[in-house]
CSV table of C-alpha atoms in Angstrom, one decimal:
chain,number,residue,atom,x,y,z
N,1,MET,CA,106.3,-177.5,62.8
N,2,SER,CA,105.1,-176.7,58.8
N,3,GLU,CA,107.9,-177.5,56.3
N,4,THR,CA,105.9,-175.4,53.6
N,5,ILE,CA,104.4,-171.6,53.6
N,6,GLU,CA,101.4,-170.6,52.4
N,7,GLY,CA,101.3,-169.6,48.6
N,8,LEU,CA,105.1,-170.0,48.5
N,9,GLY,CA,105.7,-173.6,49.0
N,10,ARG,CA,108.3,-175.9,50.4
N,11,LYS,CA,111.2,-173.7,52.5
N,12,LYS,CA,114.5,-176.1,51.1
N,13,ASP,CA,113.1,-175.2,47.3
N,14,PRO,CA,115.1,-172.3,45.7
N,15,VAL,CA,114.3,-168.6,45.9
N,16,LYS,CA,116.4,-166.8,42.5
N,17,LEU,CA,116.1,-163.5,41.1
N,18,LYS,CA,114.4,-163.6,37.5
N,19,PRO,CA,116.6,-164.4,34.6
N,20,GLY,CA,116.4,-161.3,32.0
N,21,VAL,CA,114.6,-159.4,35.5
N,22,ASP,CA,116.8,-155.3,35.2
N,23,ILE,CA,115.6,-154.1,39.3
N,24,THR,CA,116.4,-150.9,38.4
N,25,THR,CA,113.8,-150.7,36.2
N,26,LEU,CA,111.3,-151.3,38.5
N,27,LYS,CA,108.8,-149.5,40.6
N,28,LEU,CA,109.8,-151.3,43.9
N,29,SER,CA,109.1,-149.9,47.7
N,30,PRO,CA,111.6,-149.4,49.7
N,31,GLU,CA,110.6,-152.6,51.4
N,32,GLU,CA,110.5,-155.0,48.1
N,33,GLY,CA,113.4,-153.4,47.0
N,34,PHE,CA,116.0,-154.3,50.1
N,35,LEU,CA,114.3,-157.6,49.9
N,36,VAL,CA,114.9,-158.8,46.9
N,37,SER,CA,119.1,-157.3,47.0
N,38,ARG,CA,119.4,-160.0,49.8
N,39,ILE,CA,118.5,-162.4,47.1
N,40,SER,CA,121.9,-164.0,46.5
N,41,PRO,CA,122.9,-167.3,44.4
N,42,GLY,CA,121.9,-170.7,46.4
N,43,ASP,CA,119.1,-168.8,48.2
N,44,THR,CA,116.1,-170.8,49.6
N,45,LEU,CA,112.9,-169.7,51.1
N,46,GLU,CA,113.8,-170.6,54.5
N,47,SER,CA,117.4,-169.0,54.2
N,48,LEU,CA,116.4,-165.7,52.7
N,49,LEU,CA,113.7,-165.4,55.5
N,50,ALA,CA,116.2,-166.2,58.2
N,51,VAL,CA,119.0,-163.5,56.9
N,52,CYS,CA,116.7,-160.5,55.1
N,53,GLY,CA,116.4,-158.4,58.6
N,54,ILE,CA,112.4,-158.0,57.5
N,55,PRO,CA,109.9,-160.0,60.2
N,56,GLU,CA,108.7,-163.4,58.2
N,57,PRO,CA,105.3,-162.2,57.9
N,58,LYS,CA,105.7,-159.5,55.8
N,59,ALA,CA,108.7,-160.8,53.8
N,60,VAL,CA,106.4,-163.4,52.6
N,61,VAL,CA,103.5,-161.1,52.0
N,62,LEU,CA,106.5,-158.9,49.5
N,63,LEU,CA,107.4,-162.1,48.7
N,64,ARG,CA,104.5,-163.1,47.0
N,65,GLY,CA,104.0,-159.6,45.3
N,66,LEU,CA,107.5,-160.0,43.7
N,67,ILE,CA,106.4,-163.3,42.4
N,68,GLU,CA,103.0,-162.4,41.4
N,69,ARG,CA,104.7,-159.3,39.3
N,70,GLY,CA,107.6,-161.7,37.7
N,71,VAL,CA,110.5,-160.7,39.4
N,72,VAL,CA,111.2,-163.0,41.8
N,73,VAL,CA,111.2,-167.4,41.2
N,74,GLY,CA,109.4,-168.6,43.9
N,75,PRO,CA,109.9,-172.1,44.9
N,76,SER,CA,108.2,-174.7,42.9
N,77,GLU,CA,104.8,-175.4,44.2
N,78,VAL,CA,104.6,-171.6,43.5
N,79,ALA,CA,105.2,-172.3,39.7
N,80,GLY,CA,103.3,-175.5,40.5
N,81,ALA,CA,106.2,-177.8,40.7
N,82,GLY,CA,110.0,-177.5,39.5
N,83,GLY,CA,110.3,-177.6,36.1
N,84,MET,CA,108.3,-175.7,34.3
N,85,GLU,CA,111.3,-173.0,33.6
N,86,ALA,CA,112.7,-176.0,31.2
N,87,HIS,CA,109.3,-177.0,29.7
N,88,ASP,CA,109.0,-177.5,26.0
N,89,PHE,CA,105.6,-175.1,25.6
N,90,ASP,CA,103.6,-175.4,22.6
N,91,ARG,CA,104.1,-172.0,21.1
N,92,ALA,CA,101.3,-172.3,19.3
N,93,ALA,CA,98.5,-172.2,22.4
N,94,LEU,CA,101.4,-169.5,23.7
N,95,ALA,CA,101.0,-167.1,21.2
N,96,GLU,CA,97.1,-167.3,21.0
N,97,ALA,CA,95.5,-164.2,21.4
N,98,THR,CA,93.4,-164.2,25.0
N,99,ASP,CA,93.6,-161.8,28.1
N,100,LEU,CA,95.7,-163.8,30.0
N,101,PRO,CA,99.2,-163.2,31.7
N,102,GLU,CA,101.4,-165.6,29.9
N,103,GLU,CA,102.5,-166.7,33.6
N,104,ILE,CA,99.5,-167.7,33.6
N,105,LYS,CA,99.1,-168.9,30.4
N,106,LYS,CA,102.3,-171.1,30.9
N,107,GLU,CA,101.1,-172.4,34.4
N,108,LEU,CA,97.6,-173.6,32.7
N,109,LEU,CA,99.9,-175.9,29.8
N,110,TYR,CA,102.0,-177.2,32.4
N,111,ARG,CA,99.7,-178.3,34.3
N,112,GLU,CA,98.0,-180.1,31.6
N,113,ASP,CA,100.8,-181.8,30.8
N,114,MET,CA,102.1,-182.5,33.6
N,115,ALA,CA,98.2,-184.1,34.9
N,116,GLY,CA,99.0,-187.6,34.3
N,117,LYS,CA,102.4,-187.9,34.7
N,118,TRP,CA,102.8,-186.1,38.5
N,119,HIS,CA,100.4,-188.2,41.7
N,120,HIS,CA,98.2,-186.4,44.0
N,121,TYR,CA,100.7,-184.8,46.6
N,122,GLU,CA,102.9,-182.7,43.1
N,123,VAL,CA,99.4,-181.2,42.1
N,124,LEU,CA,99.0,-179.8,45.5
N,125,GLY,CA,103.3,-179.0,45.4
N,126,LEU,CA,103.4,-181.0,48.7
N,127,ARG,CA,105.6,-184.1,49.6
N,128,PRO,CA,104.1,-187.1,50.3
N,129,THR,CA,105.0,-186.7,53.9
N,130,ALA,CA,102.7,-183.1,54.3
N,131,THR,CA,100.6,-183.0,57.1
N,132,LYS,CA,96.2,-182.6,56.7
N,133,ASP,CA,96.7,-178.8,57.9
N,134,GLU,CA,99.7,-178.6,54.8
N,135,ILE,CA,96.8,-180.0,52.2
N,136,GLN,CA,94.3,-177.8,53.2
N,137,LYS,CA,96.5,-175.4,52.7
N,138,ALA,CA,98.2,-175.6,49.0
N,139,TYR,CA,94.1,-177.0,47.8
N,140,PHE,CA,93.0,-173.4,48.9
N,141,ALA,CA,96.2,-170.9,48.2
N,142,LEU,CA,95.6,-173.0,44.4
N,143,VAL,CA,92.4,-172.4,44.3
N,144,ARG,CA,92.9,-168.9,45.3
N,145,ARG,CA,95.3,-168.1,41.2
N,146,LEU,CA,93.4,-170.7,39.8
N,147,HIS,CA,89.6,-170.4,40.2
N,148,PRO,CA,87.9,-169.8,36.9
N,149,ASP,CA,86.4,-166.7,39.5
N,150,ARG,CA,89.0,-164.9,39.1
N,151,PHE,CA,89.5,-164.7,35.1
N,152,TYR,CA,85.4,-164.0,34.6
N,153,GLY,CA,85.0,-161.7,32.0
N,154,LYS,CA,88.2,-162.6,30.4
N,155,GLU,CA,88.9,-163.2,26.4
N,156,MET,CA,90.3,-167.2,28.0
N,157,GLY,CA,90.1,-168.9,24.1
N,158,SER,CA,91.1,-172.1,24.8
N,159,PHE,CA,92.6,-171.7,27.8
N,160,ALA,CA,89.1,-171.3,29.3
N,161,GLU,CA,88.4,-175.7,29.0
N,162,ARG,CA,92.4,-176.1,29.9
N,163,LEU,CA,91.7,-174.0,33.2
N,164,ASP,CA,88.4,-176.6,33.9
N,165,ARG,CA,91.0,-179.5,33.6
N,166,VAL,CA,93.2,-178.2,35.4
N,167,VAL,CA,91.2,-177.5,38.3
N,168,GLN,CA,89.4,-180.4,38.7
N,169,ARG,CA,92.8,-182.0,38.4
N,170,ILE,CA,93.5,-180.3,41.5
N,171,ARG,CA,89.9,-180.9,43.2
N,172,ASP,CA,90.5,-185.0,42.7
N,173,ALA,CA,93.9,-184.8,44.1
N,174,TYR,CA,92.3,-183.1,47.4
N,175,GLU,CA,90.0,-185.1,47.7
N,176,THR,CA,91.9,-188.1,47.9
N,177,LEU,CA,94.7,-186.9,49.8
N,178,SER,CA,92.0,-185.1,52.3
N,179,ASN,CA,90.3,-188.5,53.3
N,180,ALA,CA,92.3,-189.9,55.7
N,181,GLN,CA,90.9,-193.3,54.1
N,182,ARG,CA,91.3,-192.5,50.9
N,183,ARG,CA,94.8,-190.9,51.4
N,184,ALA,CA,96.0,-194.4,52.9
N,185,GLU,CA,94.7,-196.3,50.2
N,186,TYR,CA,96.2,-194.6,47.4
N,187,ASP,CA,99.8,-194.1,49.2
N,188,ARG,CA,99.4,-197.8,49.2
N,189,LYS,CA,99.2,-198.2,45.6
N,190,THR,CA,101.7,-195.5,44.7
N,191,GLU,CA,105.6,-195.0,44.9
N,192,PHE,CA,107.0,-192.0,45.9
N,193,PRO,CA,110.8,-191.1,46.0
N,194,LEU,CA,111.6,-189.9,49.4
N,195,THR,CA,114.2,-187.7,50.5
N,196,PHE,CA,116.6,-189.2,53.1
N,197,GLU,CA,115.0,-186.5,55.6
N,198,GLU,CA,111.8,-188.2,54.9
N,199,LEU,CA,112.3,-191.5,55.5
N,200,GLU,CA,113.8,-190.5,58.7
N,201,ALA,CA,110.6,-189.1,59.5
N,202,LEU,CA,108.7,-191.9,58.2
N,203,GLU,CA,110.4,-194.3,60.2
N,204,GLU,CA,110.5,-192.4,64.0
N,205,ALA,CA,106.7,-192.6,62.6
N,206,GLN,CA,106.0,-196.2,62.0
N,207,GLU,CA,108.4,-197.0,65.2
N,208,LYS,CA,105.7,-194.3,67.4
N,209,LYS,CA,103.0,-195.9,65.9
N,210,LEU,CA,104.2,-199.7,66.6
N,211,ARG,CA,105.0,-198.2,70.5
N,212,ASP,CA,101.5,-197.1,70.5
N,213,GLU,CA,99.9,-199.9,69.2
N,214,ARG,CA,101.4,-202.3,71.7
N,215,ARG,CA,100.7,-199.3,74.6
N,216,LYS,CA,96.9,-200.5,73.1
N,217,VAL,CA,97.5,-203.8,73.3
N,218,GLU,CA,99.1,-203.8,77.0
N,219,ARG,CA,96.4,-201.6,78.4
N,220,ARG,CA,93.9,-204.3,77.0
N,221,GLU,CA,95.7,-207.1,78.1
N,222,ARG,CA,95.5,-205.2,81.6
N,223,LEU,CA,91.7,-204.8,81.2
N,224,ARG,CA,91.1,-208.1,80.5
N,225,LYS,CA,93.0,-209.6,83.1
N,226,ARG,CA,91.5,-207.4,85.8
N,227,ALA,CA,87.6,-208.0,84.8
N,228,PRO,CA,86.0,-211.3,82.7
N,229,LEU,CA,84.6,-210.7,79.2
N,230,GLY,CA,81.0,-210.5,80.8
N,231,GLU,CA,81.9,-207.6,83.7
N,232,ARG,CA,83.4,-205.7,80.5
N,233,LYS,CA,81.0,-205.8,78.1
N,234,ARG,CA,78.6,-204.9,81.5
N,235,LYS,CA,80.1,-201.9,82.5
N,236,ALA,CA,81.0,-201.3,79.0
N,237,THR,CA,77.1,-201.2,78.1
N,238,GLN,CA,77.0,-198.5,81.7
N,239,PHE,CA,79.1,-195.9,79.7
N,240,ALA,CA,77.3,-196.5,76.5
N,241,ASN,CA,73.9,-196.0,78.4
N,242,GLU,CA,75.3,-192.7,80.8
N,243,ALA,CA,76.4,-191.6,76.9
N,244,ARG,CA,73.3,-191.4,75.7
N,245,LYS,CA,71.6,-190.1,78.3
N,246,ALA,CA,74.0,-187.5,78.1
N,247,ALA,CA,73.4,-187.1,74.6
N,248,SER,CA,69.7,-187.1,75.3
N,249,LYS,CA,70.3,-183.8,77.1
N,250,GLU,CA,72.5,-182.5,74.0
N,251,ASP,CA,75.0,-182.6,76.1
N,252,TRP,CA,77.7,-183.5,73.5
N,253,ARG,CA,81.3,-183.4,75.2
N,254,GLN,CA,80.2,-185.8,77.8
N,255,ALA,CA,78.6,-188.5,75.9
N,256,ALA,CA,82.2,-188.0,73.8
N,257,ASN,CA,83.5,-188.6,76.5
N,258,LEU,CA,80.9,-191.2,77.9
N,259,TYR,CA,81.6,-193.3,74.8
N,260,ARG,CA,85.3,-192.7,74.9
N,261,LEU,CA,84.9,-195.0,78.5
N,262,ALA,CA,82.4,-197.1,76.8
N,263,LEU,CA,85.0,-197.6,74.0
N,264,THR,CA,87.8,-198.8,76.9
N,265,TYR,CA,86.3,-202.2,78.0
N,266,ASP,CA,84.7,-203.0,74.1
N,267,PRO,CA,87.7,-201.5,71.9
N,268,GLY,CA,86.9,-202.2,68.3
N,269,ASN,CA,82.8,-201.4,68.8
N,270,GLU,CA,82.6,-199.8,65.1
N,271,ALA,CA,79.0,-198.6,66.4
N,272,MET,CA,80.1,-197.0,69.3
N,273,GLU,CA,83.0,-195.7,67.1
N,274,ALA,CA,80.7,-194.0,64.5
N,275,LEU,CA,78.0,-192.7,67.7
N,276,LEU,CA,81.6,-191.1,69.3
N,277,GLU,CA,82.6,-189.4,65.5
N,278,GLU,CA,79.1,-188.1,66.3
N,279,ALA,CA,79.8,-187.0,69.0
N,280,ASP,CA,82.9,-185.0,69.0
N,281,ALA,CA,81.7,-183.4,65.9
N,282,LEU,CA,78.0,-182.3,67.7
N,283,SER,CA,80.3,-181.1,70.5
N,284,ALA,CA,82.8,-179.0,68.2
N,285,SER,CA,79.2,-177.2,66.7
N,286,THR,CA,78.2,-176.7,70.7
N,287,ARG,CA,81.0,-175.1,71.6
N,288,ALA,CA,81.2,-173.1,68.5
N,289,GLU,CA,77.4,-172.3,69.2
N,290,ASP,CA,77.8,-171.3,73.2
N,291,LEU,CA,81.1,-169.1,72.2
N,292,LEU,CA,79.2,-167.0,69.8
N,293,ASP,CA,76.2,-166.5,72.4
N,294,ARG,CA,79.0,-165.5,74.7
N,295,ALA,CA,80.4,-163.1,71.5
N,296,ARG,CA,76.8,-161.1,71.1
N,297,SER,CA,76.5,-160.7,74.7
N,298,ALA,CA,80.2,-159.1,74.8
N,299,GLU,CA,79.0,-157.0,72.0
N,300,ALA,CA,75.6,-155.7,73.1
N,301,LEU,CA,77.5,-154.4,76.5
N,302,GLY,CA,80.4,-152.7,74.2
N,303,ASN,CA,83.1,-154.6,74.7
N,304,LEU,CA,83.3,-155.2,70.9
N,305,GLN,CA,87.5,-156.4,71.4
N,306,GLU,CA,86.0,-159.4,74.0
N,307,ALA,CA,83.6,-160.2,71.5
N,308,GLU,CA,85.6,-160.7,68.5
N,309,GLU,CA,88.1,-162.8,70.5
N,310,LEU,CA,85.3,-165.0,71.4
N,311,LEU,CA,84.4,-165.5,67.7
N,312,ARG,CA,87.8,-166.3,66.7
N,313,GLU,CA,87.7,-168.7,69.2
N,314,ALA,CA,84.3,-170.3,67.5
N,315,VAL,CA,85.2,-170.3,64.3
N,316,LYS,CA,88.8,-172.4,66.0
N,317,ALA,CA,86.5,-175.0,67.7
N,318,ASP,CA,84.1,-175.3,64.1
N,319,PRO,CA,86.3,-174.8,61.6
N,320,ALA,CA,83.9,-176.7,59.3
N,321,GLY,CA,81.4,-174.4,60.7
N,322,SER,CA,80.0,-171.8,57.4
N,323,ASN,CA,77.7,-169.6,60.1
N,324,THR,CA,80.7,-169.5,62.0
N,325,LEU,CA,83.0,-167.9,60.2
N,326,LEU,CA,80.1,-165.9,58.2
N,327,THR,CA,79.1,-164.0,61.8
N,328,LEU,CA,83.0,-163.3,62.0
N,329,VAL,CA,83.4,-161.3,58.7
N,330,ARG,CA,80.2,-159.6,59.1
N,331,PHE,CA,81.3,-158.7,62.5
N,332,LEU,CA,84.9,-157.5,60.9
N,333,LEU,CA,83.0,-155.2,58.5
N,334,ALA,CA,81.2,-153.8,60.8
N,335,ARG,CA,84.1,-152.8,62.8
N,336,GLY,CA,85.4,-150.7,59.1
N,337,ALA,CA,87.9,-153.6,59.1
N,338,LYS,CA,89.8,-153.2,55.2
N,339,PRO,CA,87.6,-155.7,53.3
N,340,ASP,CA,91.1,-157.2,51.7
N,341,THR,CA,91.9,-158.3,55.0
N,342,VAL,CA,88.4,-160.3,55.2
N,343,LEU,CA,88.7,-161.8,51.5
N,344,GLY,CA,90.0,-165.2,52.2
N,345,MET,CA,87.2,-165.9,55.1
N,346,ALA,CA,84.7,-163.9,52.2
N,347,GLN,CA,85.5,-166.6,49.6
N,348,LYS,CA,85.9,-169.7,52.1
N,349,VAL,CA,82.5,-169.6,54.1
N,350,THR,CA,81.0,-170.6,49.7
N,351,TYR,CA,84.0,-173.2,50.0
N,352,LEU,CA,82.2,-174.5,53.3
N,353,ASP,CA,78.8,-174.3,52.3
N,354,ARG,CA,77.9,-173.7,48.6
N,355,HIS,CA,74.4,-172.9,49.4
N,356,SER,CA,74.7,-170.3,51.3
N,357,VAL,CA,72.2,-167.2,50.1
N,358,GLU,CA,74.1,-165.0,52.9
N,359,GLY,CA,77.3,-166.3,52.4
N,360,TRP,CA,77.3,-165.4,48.4
N,361,THR,CA,75.8,-161.8,48.7
N,362,LEU,CA,78.7,-161.5,51.8
N,363,TYR,CA,81.4,-162.6,49.2
N,364,GLY,CA,80.2,-160.0,46.7
N,365,ARG,CA,79.5,-156.9,49.0
N,366,VAL,CA,83.8,-157.3,49.6
N,367,LEU,CA,84.3,-157.8,46.4
N,368,VAL,CA,82.5,-154.6,45.7
N,369,GLN,CA,84.3,-152.8,48.7
N,370,LEU,CA,88.0,-154.1,46.6
N,371,GLY,CA,86.4,-152.7,42.9
N,372,GLU,CA,86.3,-156.0,41.8
N,373,LYS,CA,82.4,-155.6,40.1
N,374,SER,CA,82.9,-158.5,37.7
N,375,LYS,CA,83.4,-160.9,40.4
N,376,ALA,CA,80.8,-158.9,42.6
N,377,LYS,CA,78.3,-159.7,40.4
N,378,LYS,CA,79.0,-162.9,39.5
N,379,ALA,CA,79.1,-163.8,43.5
N,380,PHE,CA,75.3,-161.8,43.6
N,381,GLU,CA,74.2,-164.1,40.9
N,382,GLN,CA,74.8,-167.2,42.6
N,383,ALA,CA,72.7,-165.8,45.6
N,384,VAL,CA,69.8,-165.2,43.6
N,385,ASP,CA,70.0,-168.4,41.3
N,386,LEU,CA,69.6,-170.4,45.1
N,387,ASP,CA,66.9,-167.8,46.3
N,388,GLU,CA,64.8,-165.7,43.9
N,389,THR,CA,64.2,-163.9,46.9
N,390,ALA,CA,67.3,-162.5,48.2
N,391,ASP,CA,66.2,-159.1,48.5
N,392,GLU,CA,69.8,-157.9,49.7
N,393,ALA,CA,71.9,-159.3,46.3
N,394,LYS,CA,69.2,-158.5,44.2
N,395,GLU,CA,69.6,-154.7,45.1
N,396,ALA,CA,73.0,-155.0,44.9
N,397,LEU,CA,73.3,-156.5,41.3
N,398,LYS,CA,70.8,-153.5,40.1
N,399,LYS,CA,73.7,-150.6,41.8
N,400,LEU,CA,76.1,-152.7,39.9
N,401,ARG,CA,74.1,-153.2,36.8
N,402,TRP,CA,74.4,-148.9,36.5
N,403,THR,CA,78.4,-148.9,37.0
N,404,LEU,CA,79.2,-152.1,34.9
N,405,PHE,CA,77.5,-150.4,32.1
């Protein structure tokens, strides 16, 4: 079970009302008012969600809104790691005339001051025990909040360069931690203070790894005793050849299974491991394409619910496939989905493929529907920069000029 909540932070971190805020003067919805009334001294994110009486998904959305409005001080990750409230800020920088709200100025100044002191996990608001999925979610949550596109057209003064440096620091952290080999090397070279619970979890994970390694050694030994070296090599070659035949027919799932069998007889064969990795990736892509075809057929027959379920399954099958996600967003918009429900997906398409003309165009369309015309203009311009013949983006830009000026 995850120890963090996307966009909020760790469940064990404190949540409290912002000092000096008079909630009686705020225009809160009934649900917001009720949630605020349930916040008590010593509450953590986990305890608040447990006792507030509001379904967790709804409470999370409400809490994010209250934090953004400055009503609530959330977990440390929301502000970019604990200690920001007590930080000694550059008063001249805070007083600089810009279009940025004070909380964003503070976060940028704080992140910039701490950039050289934090390790990569702290930059993302995580602990060293974070999973790959938690690292990705934390990164996208930060990028959504601090991406330069969010401040397009605003007067930022010296904070424009600060923002670039802060975002680059976040990207550097993500690029290291999202790569298994680079993360392992970084962890070996970096000292992290761990909690008692984390130490216990680490010891348990190491014990499990040792048990798994012992099982692998025992299995290899059994294979060695059952078959001489020459026989094992023959078996590995046989399965590898069958895998290549399956690959030639683009049956990637079968190819991957056969490469796995081959590796049981020839463990540690790096060339074969690389072929297995490639077959696994192509298998995921092929499955996603098959699901897309089935979704199109269901849509043609009017089975829209089935089509949507198949599209969502395709995205899960190939989470790195920008075209799959793009197809789902187009489908949802065509079926009348509210633009704010697909904004995150449309934006993610542009992260997965920065050169997707269709992705930038679709992202711009969603932004237009949300009234974010300045951001939409930038998205359409990106599409035209990538392809001067992008007619849809060019036409959208023409319409926007009439409304922007």
